[in-house]
Every structure is written in C-alpha cells, then in structure tokens.
Amino acid sequence: MKLTDIFAVPTPETRIPVPYVIAEAGVNHEGSMEIARRLIDEAAEGGAQAIKFQTYKAGTLASKDSPAYWDTSKEPTKSQYELFKKHDSFWKNEFEALKKHCDATGIAFMSTPFDVESAHFLNDLMDVFKISSSDITNKPFIRILCDFGKPILLSTGAAHLHEIAEAVEWIEEKGNKLALLHCVLNYPTADEHAALGMIPALKRHFPQHAIGYSDHTLPKDMHILETATLLGARVLEKHFSHDKSLPGNDHYHAMDKNDLRHFFERLAGTLASVGDMNLRALPEEEPARRHARRSLVTARAVPAGTEISAADLTWKRPAHGISPRNYDEVIGMRARHDLDEDMVLHWSDLDCGDKA
Ligand SMILES: C=C(OP(=O)(O)O)C(=O)O
C-alpha cells in the first residue's frame, strides 16, 4: 500500500485491512546519521511501510522559558528548549540523504516539520505532511502546510472535539485530503488512558476522512495497536527505536523491529479469526448443519392415509429429513404409507392430500 492510499474516502468495509504502519523515529537518531540509517533499515525489517523523523530548530519551536511537561528522569532537562537544542542538528542535507536511504531500502520517508523553512525543503522529499498534535491549534502553520497541496495526517492529541473540528475545517477549506490520528499526548500513555474508543468516535464525527492512531503506550505485547486496528485505525504511528534500553526521552516507550514483527504476526492471526464480516454458514459447519439440526419425526405410529396433525409430530436430530422449518406445510398432509414411531420424515413419506 502507498502512503497516499490511506486517504481514500472510507467505504463500508467487509474485511479489516492490515493498517499502514509508520515507525516514528522522531529524533531517536540523536544526531548520528549512522543510527538514523540503522533506524530506517530496522523499521523496514520490522515491516513498517514508512519511517518518520522530526525536523525542528529549538529556537523556532520553543522559547527559552518552556517547561518540560514529561517525565524528565529519562533525560534530565530544564526546559523543552534545552531538550530540543540537543536534537536539532539534522537539517536539509541530512534529511535529503535519509530520503535517499529510504528509497534504496524501500520504505517511505516522512518527517514532521515544526517550522516553515523545514516544511519547504521537506516538501521535495515527501508525499504527505504530518502535523503533530501540538500544532492542532496552529492555524497559520496548518494553512501554510495545506498550501503545498499534499494530503495531511493530523494528530488530535490533547484536543477537545471543537478544536479538532476547527482544524478539520481549516484543512477542508484548503481542499487537502486528510487523515485524523487519535493520539494521547502523555508519555508514556498508560493502557487504561489510551482512550481507544475515540477512534470510532472520530469515525462517527468525521466520516469523510480516514482515521488512524498515533500511539504513545509502552509496546509490551502490542495489543494496543491491535485493538486500535480492530476499532478502525487504518494508519498507525508508534515511536521506534533501535535500542529501547537507551536513556533518551523517546527510547523507553518506543517499539523496536521485534515488537513490530510481533505486531504483524499476531494481527495476521487475529484478522484471520475476524474473517470477512459477511453473514453466512461456513463450509466447516456443514457436518453440524446435517447432524446437529433436527428433522420432523413421528411422535407415534401413523397409519397410511392419516392426515398429519400436531400430535403425530416431534423434532429430533439429525437433519436428514424434512426440516422443522416446514412444520406448517406438513400439518394436514397425509401419510403415503404406514409410518412407524420415531421415523425421520421425508417428503416421499407424505401426500399433499387436501392441501394440494
Ligand atoms: C509529535 C508528533 O506527532 P503526534 O502528535 O502524533 O505524537 C510528530 O508527528 O512529530
């Protein structure tokens, strides 16, 4: 599947598709091109269709007085500015090189721009713009990104419905295709705070747009991403690391390539058990249809020529004879020959008699 395919207008589904997975490398390269290339390779090995980085300069993203609002024990920092400053070394040249590496590896390149300058050079490298939850109220920036004319992936973390609706309106006014990613802006998100019920809620409120999920829970057994898929997320984004034991801010809650493989494996089994969502009896149930269902059976001996009444009939397994669904038809027919008690009735045992 191509990244742009996820923006197709949702139609009633008869099969839950395998979602499009974006490995969110963010700044987990920590300024090393070697690690960035490794992240690309491992995301592809894990089965992700896209890898996403983040492109920012601390000075345009946060003022010096910008308190960190996350658990700073993982990467002690006094302010957001100080943390971003540590990770803002990659710029145009680095991302161009990483895009080439993605092309050679066969995985889509993405990076979330956090300022206008990076949006301009990233525009040459990507088919889709990602807008982070933190920019959902950033009307001027959203409009500038829309002006590139590309589909938009917008995360909805920390937003009330009216704020989501407003941002959707700005994007719709510009005419860009849009996918909305449910997101909880809390790192790591406790499973019980993942609020995955917001995925069907987004589908209900914005049926004209594709819906996905940007996940900040711990990877554990990847059941949260699986549940998100079952609830209707068709694009998934989750932090990605080559080494989850590293001390940095975004490594400890990230998935790695083994988590990703595990996710696709368990999802394949789950989706096989979901099936195609069409109501029908299955071929595997044929023996049960023939042997566990019932037939009309004589409740007592019935002499030839007798008009069949309710007292002559009962219903028992197997379903080799006349189905009890034909009960009304059988009442009033006549026995074509003597019928023993406990006989499974067939049409050849009966005449229409007065019912003809
Ligand atoms: C932080 C980002 O997004 P989200 O709000 O989905 O976490 C991002 O895209 O860089």
Short mmCIF file of C-alpha atoms and ligand atoms in Angstrom, two decimals:
data_model
loop_
_atom_site.label_atom_id
_atom_site.label_comp_id
_atom_site.label_asym_id
_atom_site.label_seq_id
_atom_site.Cartn_x
_atom_site.Cartn_y
_atom_site.Cartn_z
CA MET A 1 0.00 0.00 0.00
CA LYS A 2 1.21 3.53 -0.82
CA LEU A 3 1.01 6.22 1.85
CA THR A 4 -1.39 8.26 -0.26
CA ASP A 5 -3.77 5.25 -0.47
CA ILE A 6 -4.78 5.70 3.16
CA PHE A 7 -6.65 8.89 2.29
CA ALA A 8 -9.27 7.09 0.18
CA VAL A 9 -12.76 8.08 1.34
CA PRO A 10 -13.81 5.38 3.81
CA THR A 11 -16.40 2.96 2.45
CA PRO A 12 -18.18 0.20 4.38
CA GLU A 13 -15.58 -2.49 4.91
CA THR A 14 -16.21 -6.21 4.67
CA ARG A 15 -12.67 -7.04 5.80
CA ILE A 16 -10.39 -5.25 8.26
CA PRO A 17 -7.25 -4.39 6.32
CA VAL A 18 -3.71 -4.60 7.68
CA PRO A 19 -3.04 -0.97 8.65
CA TYR A 20 -0.34 1.26 7.23
CA VAL A 21 2.39 1.48 9.88
CA ILE A 22 4.62 4.50 10.37
CA ALA A 23 7.67 3.92 12.57
CA GLU A 24 8.09 7.20 14.42
CA ALA A 25 11.87 7.55 14.75
CA GLY A 26 11.45 11.20 15.77
CA VAL A 27 14.91 12.27 16.93
CA ASN A 28 15.98 8.84 18.19
CA HIS A 29 18.97 9.11 15.80
CA GLU A 30 20.38 11.55 18.39
CA GLY A 31 22.30 13.40 15.72
CA SER A 32 24.00 10.35 14.21
CA MET A 33 23.47 9.60 10.53
CA GLU A 34 24.69 6.07 11.15
CA ILE A 35 21.96 5.50 13.73
CA ALA A 36 19.39 7.23 11.50
CA ARG A 37 20.22 4.81 8.67
CA ARG A 38 20.04 1.91 11.10
CA LEU A 39 16.59 3.08 12.23
CA ILE A 40 15.47 3.12 8.60
CA ASP A 41 16.86 -0.37 7.96
CA GLU A 42 15.33 -1.82 11.12
CA ALA A 43 11.95 -0.18 10.59
CA ALA A 44 11.86 -1.75 7.12
CA GLU A 45 12.97 -5.13 8.51
CA GLY A 46 10.20 -4.94 11.10
CA GLY A 47 7.65 -4.40 8.29
CA ALA A 48 6.84 -0.69 8.67
CA GLN A 49 5.71 0.95 5.45
CA ALA A 50 7.08 4.37 6.44
CA ILE A 51 9.59 5.86 8.83
CA LYS A 52 9.06 9.33 10.21
CA PHE A 53 11.53 11.75 11.73
CA GLN A 54 11.01 15.19 13.26
CA THR A 55 12.53 18.33 11.82
CA TYR A 56 12.92 21.36 14.03
CA LYS A 57 15.22 24.02 15.38
CA ALA A 58 14.91 24.61 19.10
CA GLY A 59 14.85 28.37 18.56
CA THR A 60 11.71 28.36 16.36
CA LEU A 61 9.92 25.64 18.32
CA ALA A 62 10.18 26.70 21.96
CA SER A 63 11.05 29.80 23.88
CA LYS A 64 13.88 29.51 26.37
CA ASP A 65 11.28 29.56 29.13
CA SER A 66 9.37 26.42 28.13
CA PRO A 67 8.96 23.96 30.98
CA ALA A 68 9.29 20.28 30.16
CA TYR A 69 5.92 18.62 30.80
CA TRP A 70 7.01 14.99 30.58
CA ASP A 71 8.95 12.61 32.84
CA THR A 72 12.37 14.26 32.72
CA SER A 73 14.02 11.47 34.73
CA LYS A 74 14.68 9.65 31.43
CA GLU A 75 16.65 12.56 30.02
CA PRO A 76 17.16 15.28 32.60
CA THR A 77 16.47 18.69 31.03
CA LYS A 78 15.48 22.04 32.47
CA SER A 79 13.29 23.10 29.59
CA GLN A 80 11.80 21.96 26.29
CA TYR A 81 14.19 24.38 24.59
CA GLU A 82 17.18 22.66 26.16
CA LEU A 83 15.99 19.21 25.08
CA PHE A 84 15.17 20.30 21.52
CA LYS A 85 18.54 22.05 21.26
CA LYS A 86 20.25 18.70 21.89
CA HIS A 87 18.39 17.11 18.97
CA ASP A 88 18.07 19.79 16.31
CA SER A 89 21.28 19.20 14.36
CA PHE A 90 19.70 17.43 11.34
CA TRP A 91 18.58 19.76 8.59
CA LYS A 92 18.11 19.83 4.81
CA ASN A 93 21.25 17.87 3.83
CA GLU A 94 20.73 15.16 6.40
CA PHE A 95 17.06 14.66 5.51
CA GLU A 96 17.85 14.56 1.79
CA ALA A 97 20.40 11.84 2.48
CA LEU A 98 17.92 9.94 4.67
CA LYS A 99 15.24 10.17 1.98
CA LYS A 100 17.71 8.57 -0.47
CA HIS A 101 18.44 5.83 2.03
CA CYS A 102 14.68 5.22 2.46
CA ASP A 103 14.25 4.99 -1.32
CA ALA A 104 17.07 2.46 -1.54
CA THR A 105 15.58 0.49 1.36
CA GLY A 106 12.02 0.55 0.02
CA ILE A 107 10.36 2.37 2.89
CA ALA A 108 8.53 5.71 2.64
CA PHE A 109 10.30 8.73 4.13
CA MET A 110 8.44 11.20 6.31
CA SER A 111 9.39 13.91 8.76
CA THR A 112 7.12 16.20 10.71
CA PRO A 113 8.09 19.81 10.06
CA PHE A 114 7.85 22.17 13.01
CA ASP A 115 8.58 25.38 11.10
CA VAL A 116 8.07 26.91 7.67
CA GLU A 117 11.65 26.60 6.48
CA SER A 118 11.80 22.85 7.09
CA ALA A 119 8.35 22.42 5.52
CA HIS A 120 9.77 23.91 2.30
CA PHE A 121 12.66 21.50 1.94
CA LEU A 122 10.68 18.52 3.26
CA ASN A 123 8.05 19.21 0.62
CA ASP A 124 10.53 17.98 -2.01
CA LEU A 125 11.06 14.76 -0.06
CA MET A 126 7.57 13.63 0.97
CA ASP A 127 4.13 12.81 -0.48
CA VAL A 128 2.25 13.61 2.72
CA PHE A 129 2.61 16.18 5.51
CA LYS A 130 2.29 15.14 9.13
CA ILE A 131 1.05 17.73 11.61
CA SER A 132 1.72 16.88 15.24
CA SER A 133 -0.95 17.12 17.93
CA SER A 134 0.91 20.07 19.40
CA ASP A 135 0.15 22.11 16.26
CA ILE A 136 -3.58 21.38 16.05
CA THR A 137 -4.41 24.95 17.09
CA ASN A 138 -1.65 26.49 14.93
CA LYS A 139 -3.92 27.94 12.27
CA PRO A 140 -1.28 29.88 10.28
CA PHE A 141 1.11 26.92 10.17
CA ILE A 142 -1.65 24.45 9.22
CA ARG A 143 -2.69 26.75 6.38
CA ILE A 144 0.90 27.08 5.14
CA LEU A 145 1.31 23.30 5.16
CA CYS A 146 -2.00 22.88 3.33
CA ASP A 147 -0.78 25.25 0.61
CA PHE A 148 1.73 22.60 -0.51
CA GLY A 149 -1.39 20.78 -1.74
CA LYS A 150 -0.45 17.42 -0.24
CA PRO A 151 -2.56 15.09 1.91
CA ILE A 152 -2.34 15.83 5.63
CA LEU A 153 -2.03 13.46 8.57
CA LEU A 154 -3.21 15.37 11.63
CA SER A 155 -2.82 14.03 15.17
CA THR A 156 -5.54 15.01 17.61
CA GLY A 157 -3.79 14.55 20.97
CA ALA A 158 -4.89 16.79 23.86
CA ALA A 159 -7.68 18.30 21.74
CA HIS A 160 -11.35 18.71 22.51
CA LEU A 161 -13.87 17.90 19.79
CA HIS A 162 -14.42 21.57 18.92
CA GLU A 163 -10.66 22.06 18.44
CA ILE A 164 -10.43 19.03 16.16
CA ALA A 165 -13.48 20.24 14.22
CA GLU A 166 -11.93 23.68 13.79
CA ALA A 167 -8.64 22.31 12.45
CA VAL A 168 -10.55 19.95 10.14
CA GLU A 169 -12.47 22.96 8.82
CA TRP A 170 -9.25 24.90 8.07
CA ILE A 171 -7.90 21.91 6.15
CA GLU A 172 -11.17 21.21 4.34
CA GLU A 173 -11.32 24.87 3.26
CA LYS A 174 -7.95 24.36 1.60
CA GLY A 175 -9.18 21.14 -0.04
CA ASN A 176 -6.38 18.81 1.13
CA LYS A 177 -7.05 15.15 1.71
CA LEU A 178 -6.97 14.42 5.44
CA ALA A 179 -6.50 11.56 7.87
CA LEU A 180 -7.03 12.12 11.60
CA LEU A 181 -4.89 10.21 14.09
CA HIS A 182 -6.28 9.70 17.56
CA CYS A 183 -3.45 10.39 19.99
CA VAL A 184 -2.98 10.85 23.73
CA LEU A 185 -0.34 13.47 24.44
CA ASN A 186 1.06 11.84 27.52
CA TYR A 187 4.32 9.86 27.57
CA PRO A 188 4.13 7.01 28.17
CA THR A 189 0.37 6.69 27.96
CA ALA A 190 -0.96 4.13 30.46
CA ASP A 191 -3.01 1.46 28.64
CA GLU A 192 -6.08 2.47 30.64
CA HIS A 193 -5.65 6.05 29.39
CA ALA A 194 -5.24 5.14 25.72
CA ALA A 195 -8.90 6.11 25.13
CA LEU A 196 -9.08 3.93 22.02
CA GLY A 197 -12.85 4.47 21.97
CA MET A 198 -12.02 7.84 20.42
CA ILE A 199 -11.10 6.01 17.20
CA PRO A 200 -14.72 5.03 16.42
CA ALA A 201 -15.75 8.45 17.78
CA LEU A 202 -13.51 10.15 15.20
CA LYS A 203 -15.03 7.90 12.52
CA ARG A 204 -18.50 8.95 13.65
CA HIS A 205 -17.75 12.68 13.74
CA PHE A 206 -15.59 12.80 10.61
CA PRO A 207 -16.88 10.02 8.33
CA GLN A 208 -15.46 11.81 5.30
CA HIS A 209 -11.86 11.28 6.45
CA ALA A 210 -9.58 8.33 7.08
CA ILE A 211 -8.86 7.60 10.74
CA GLY A 212 -5.72 6.31 12.42
CA TYR A 213 -3.85 6.24 15.71
CA SER A 214 -0.59 7.72 16.95
CA ASP A 215 0.35 5.57 19.93
CA HIS A 216 2.35 6.59 22.99
CA THR A 217 1.74 3.50 25.16
CA LEU A 218 4.54 1.11 26.07
CA PRO A 219 4.86 -1.58 23.38
CA LYS A 220 4.54 -4.63 25.70
CA ASP A 221 2.76 -7.27 23.60
CA MET A 222 1.49 -4.71 21.05
CA HIS A 223 -2.14 -5.43 21.91
CA ILE A 224 -2.97 -1.71 21.99
CA LEU A 225 -2.09 -1.31 18.30
CA GLU A 226 -4.07 -4.44 17.52
CA THR A 227 -7.13 -3.13 19.36
CA ALA A 228 -6.78 0.21 17.56
CA THR A 229 -6.83 -1.66 14.25
CA LEU A 230 -9.95 -3.61 15.24
CA LEU A 231 -11.62 -0.33 16.20
CA GLY A 232 -10.98 1.15 12.77
CA ALA A 233 -7.49 2.72 12.71
CA ARG A 234 -6.17 2.32 9.18
CA VAL A 235 -2.84 4.08 9.75
CA LEU A 236 -0.77 3.55 12.87
CA GLU A 237 2.15 5.56 14.12
CA LYS A 238 4.32 4.48 17.04
CA HIS A 239 7.70 5.58 18.35
CA PHE A 240 10.52 3.43 17.07
CA SER A 241 13.98 2.75 18.46
CA HIS A 242 16.93 0.54 17.52
CA ASP A 243 17.62 0.13 21.27
CA LYS A 244 14.81 0.59 23.78
CA SER A 245 17.24 0.46 26.71
CA LEU A 246 18.90 3.76 25.74
CA PRO A 247 18.37 6.56 28.27
CA GLY A 248 16.88 9.15 25.82
CA ASN A 249 13.44 10.60 26.19
CA ASP A 250 11.78 8.64 23.36
CA HIS A 251 13.56 5.27 23.50
CA TYR A 252 11.99 3.67 26.55
CA HIS A 253 8.40 3.85 25.27
CA ALA A 254 9.25 3.01 21.67
CA MET A 255 8.81 -0.27 19.82
CA ASP A 256 11.73 -1.94 18.07
CA LYS A 257 11.82 -4.14 15.00
CA ASN A 258 10.99 -7.27 17.01
CA ASP A 259 7.90 -5.60 18.50
CA LEU A 260 6.87 -4.59 15.03
CA ARG A 261 7.27 -8.12 13.66
CA HIS A 262 5.37 -9.48 16.63
CA PHE A 263 2.55 -6.99 15.96
CA PHE A 264 2.17 -8.03 12.32
CA GLU A 265 2.26 -11.72 13.25
CA ARG A 266 -0.35 -11.51 15.98
CA LEU A 267 -2.52 -9.21 13.87
CA ALA A 268 -2.45 -11.70 10.97
CA GLY A 269 -3.84 -14.37 13.32
CA THR A 270 -6.44 -12.01 14.74
CA LEU A 271 -7.60 -10.77 11.33
CA ALA A 272 -7.88 -14.37 10.13
CA SER A 273 -10.19 -15.02 13.08
CA VAL A 274 -12.23 -11.88 12.26
CA GLY A 275 -12.79 -13.09 8.70
CA ASP A 276 -14.71 -11.19 6.04
CA MET A 277 -17.66 -9.94 8.11
CA ASN A 278 -20.30 -11.42 5.75
CA LEU A 279 -23.07 -13.40 7.48
CA ARG A 280 -23.27 -16.97 6.22
CA ALA A 281 -22.85 -20.61 7.23
CA LEU A 282 -19.26 -21.70 6.74
CA PRO A 283 -18.13 -24.80 4.83
CA GLU A 284 -16.56 -26.04 8.09
CA GLU A 285 -20.06 -26.05 9.65
CA GLU A 286 -21.60 -28.39 7.05
CA PRO A 287 -21.42 -31.53 9.30
CA ALA A 288 -23.16 -29.58 12.08
CA ARG A 289 -25.87 -28.41 9.67
CA ARG A 290 -26.61 -32.05 8.74
CA HIS A 291 -26.25 -33.71 12.13
CA ALA A 292 -26.86 -31.15 14.89
CA ARG A 293 -30.03 -29.68 13.40
CA ARG A 294 -33.33 -31.51 13.58
CA SER A 295 -35.91 -33.12 11.31
CA LEU A 296 -39.63 -33.70 11.73
CA VAL A 297 -40.03 -37.15 13.31
CA THR A 298 -43.18 -39.18 14.01
CA ALA A 299 -44.21 -38.92 17.67
CA ARG A 300 -46.31 -42.10 17.31
CA ALA A 301 -47.17 -44.69 14.68
CA VAL A 302 -49.26 -43.14 11.88
CA PRO A 303 -51.39 -45.43 9.64
CA ALA A 304 -51.34 -44.88 5.85
CA GLY A 305 -53.83 -42.19 4.71
CA THR A 306 -53.93 -40.41 8.10
CA GLU A 307 -54.00 -36.63 7.97
CA ILE A 308 -50.90 -35.49 9.86
CA SER A 309 -51.69 -33.49 12.98
CA ALA A 310 -49.51 -31.80 15.58
CA ALA A 311 -49.85 -34.84 17.85
CA ASP A 312 -48.17 -37.01 15.18
CA LEU A 313 -45.02 -34.88 15.06
CA THR A 314 -41.98 -34.07 17.10
CA TRP A 315 -38.49 -32.83 16.09
CA LYS A 316 -35.22 -34.62 16.62
CA ARG A 317 -31.69 -34.81 15.28
CA PRO A 318 -30.27 -35.42 12.67
CA ALA A 319 -31.32 -33.05 9.91
CA HIS A 320 -31.52 -35.76 7.24
CA GLY A 321 -35.28 -35.44 6.76
CA ILE A 322 -37.87 -32.66 6.44
CA SER A 323 -36.72 -29.56 8.28
CA PRO A 324 -38.89 -28.29 11.19
CA ARG A 325 -38.98 -25.00 9.27
CA ASN A 326 -41.54 -26.86 7.03
CA TYR A 327 -43.72 -27.77 10.02
CA ASP A 328 -46.74 -25.70 8.86
CA GLU A 329 -46.64 -27.30 5.43
CA VAL A 330 -46.55 -30.84 6.82
CA ILE A 331 -49.58 -30.39 9.10
CA GLY A 332 -52.62 -31.51 7.05
CA MET A 333 -50.65 -33.71 4.61
CA ARG A 334 -51.42 -37.45 4.56
CA ALA A 335 -49.20 -40.43 5.33
CA ARG A 336 -48.46 -42.15 1.99
CA HIS A 337 -47.84 -45.45 3.83
CA ASP A 338 -47.73 -46.69 7.43
CA LEU A 339 -45.26 -44.68 9.43
CA ASP A 340 -43.51 -46.14 12.47
CA GLU A 341 -42.99 -44.14 15.64
CA ASP A 342 -39.63 -42.24 15.74
CA MET A 343 -39.32 -42.16 11.93
CA VAL A 344 -37.38 -39.27 10.40
CA LEU A 345 -39.87 -37.96 7.82
CA HIS A 346 -39.02 -37.38 4.16
CA TRP A 347 -41.24 -35.78 1.52
CA SER A 348 -41.61 -39.20 -0.12
CA ASP A 349 -43.47 -40.39 3.02
CA LEU A 350 -46.26 -37.82 2.54
CA ASP A 351 -49.02 -36.87 0.13
CA CYS A 352 -50.48 -33.42 -0.22
CA GLY A 353 -53.99 -34.75 0.47
CA ASP A 354 -56.47 -31.90 0.92
CA LYS A 355 -53.60 -29.38 1.00
CA ALA A 356 -52.96 -29.67 -2.75
C1 LIG B 1 4.86 14.52 17.75
C2 LIG B 1 4.31 14.15 16.60
O1 LIG B 1 3.04 13.70 16.45
P1 LIG B 1 1.96 13.07 17.49
O2 LIG B 1 1.17 14.21 17.97
O3 LIG B 1 1.19 12.12 16.66
O4 LIG B 1 2.74 12.40 18.57
C3 LIG B 1 5.06 14.22 15.34
O5 LIG B 1 4.45 13.96 14.30
O6 LIG B 1 6.24 14.53 15.37
#
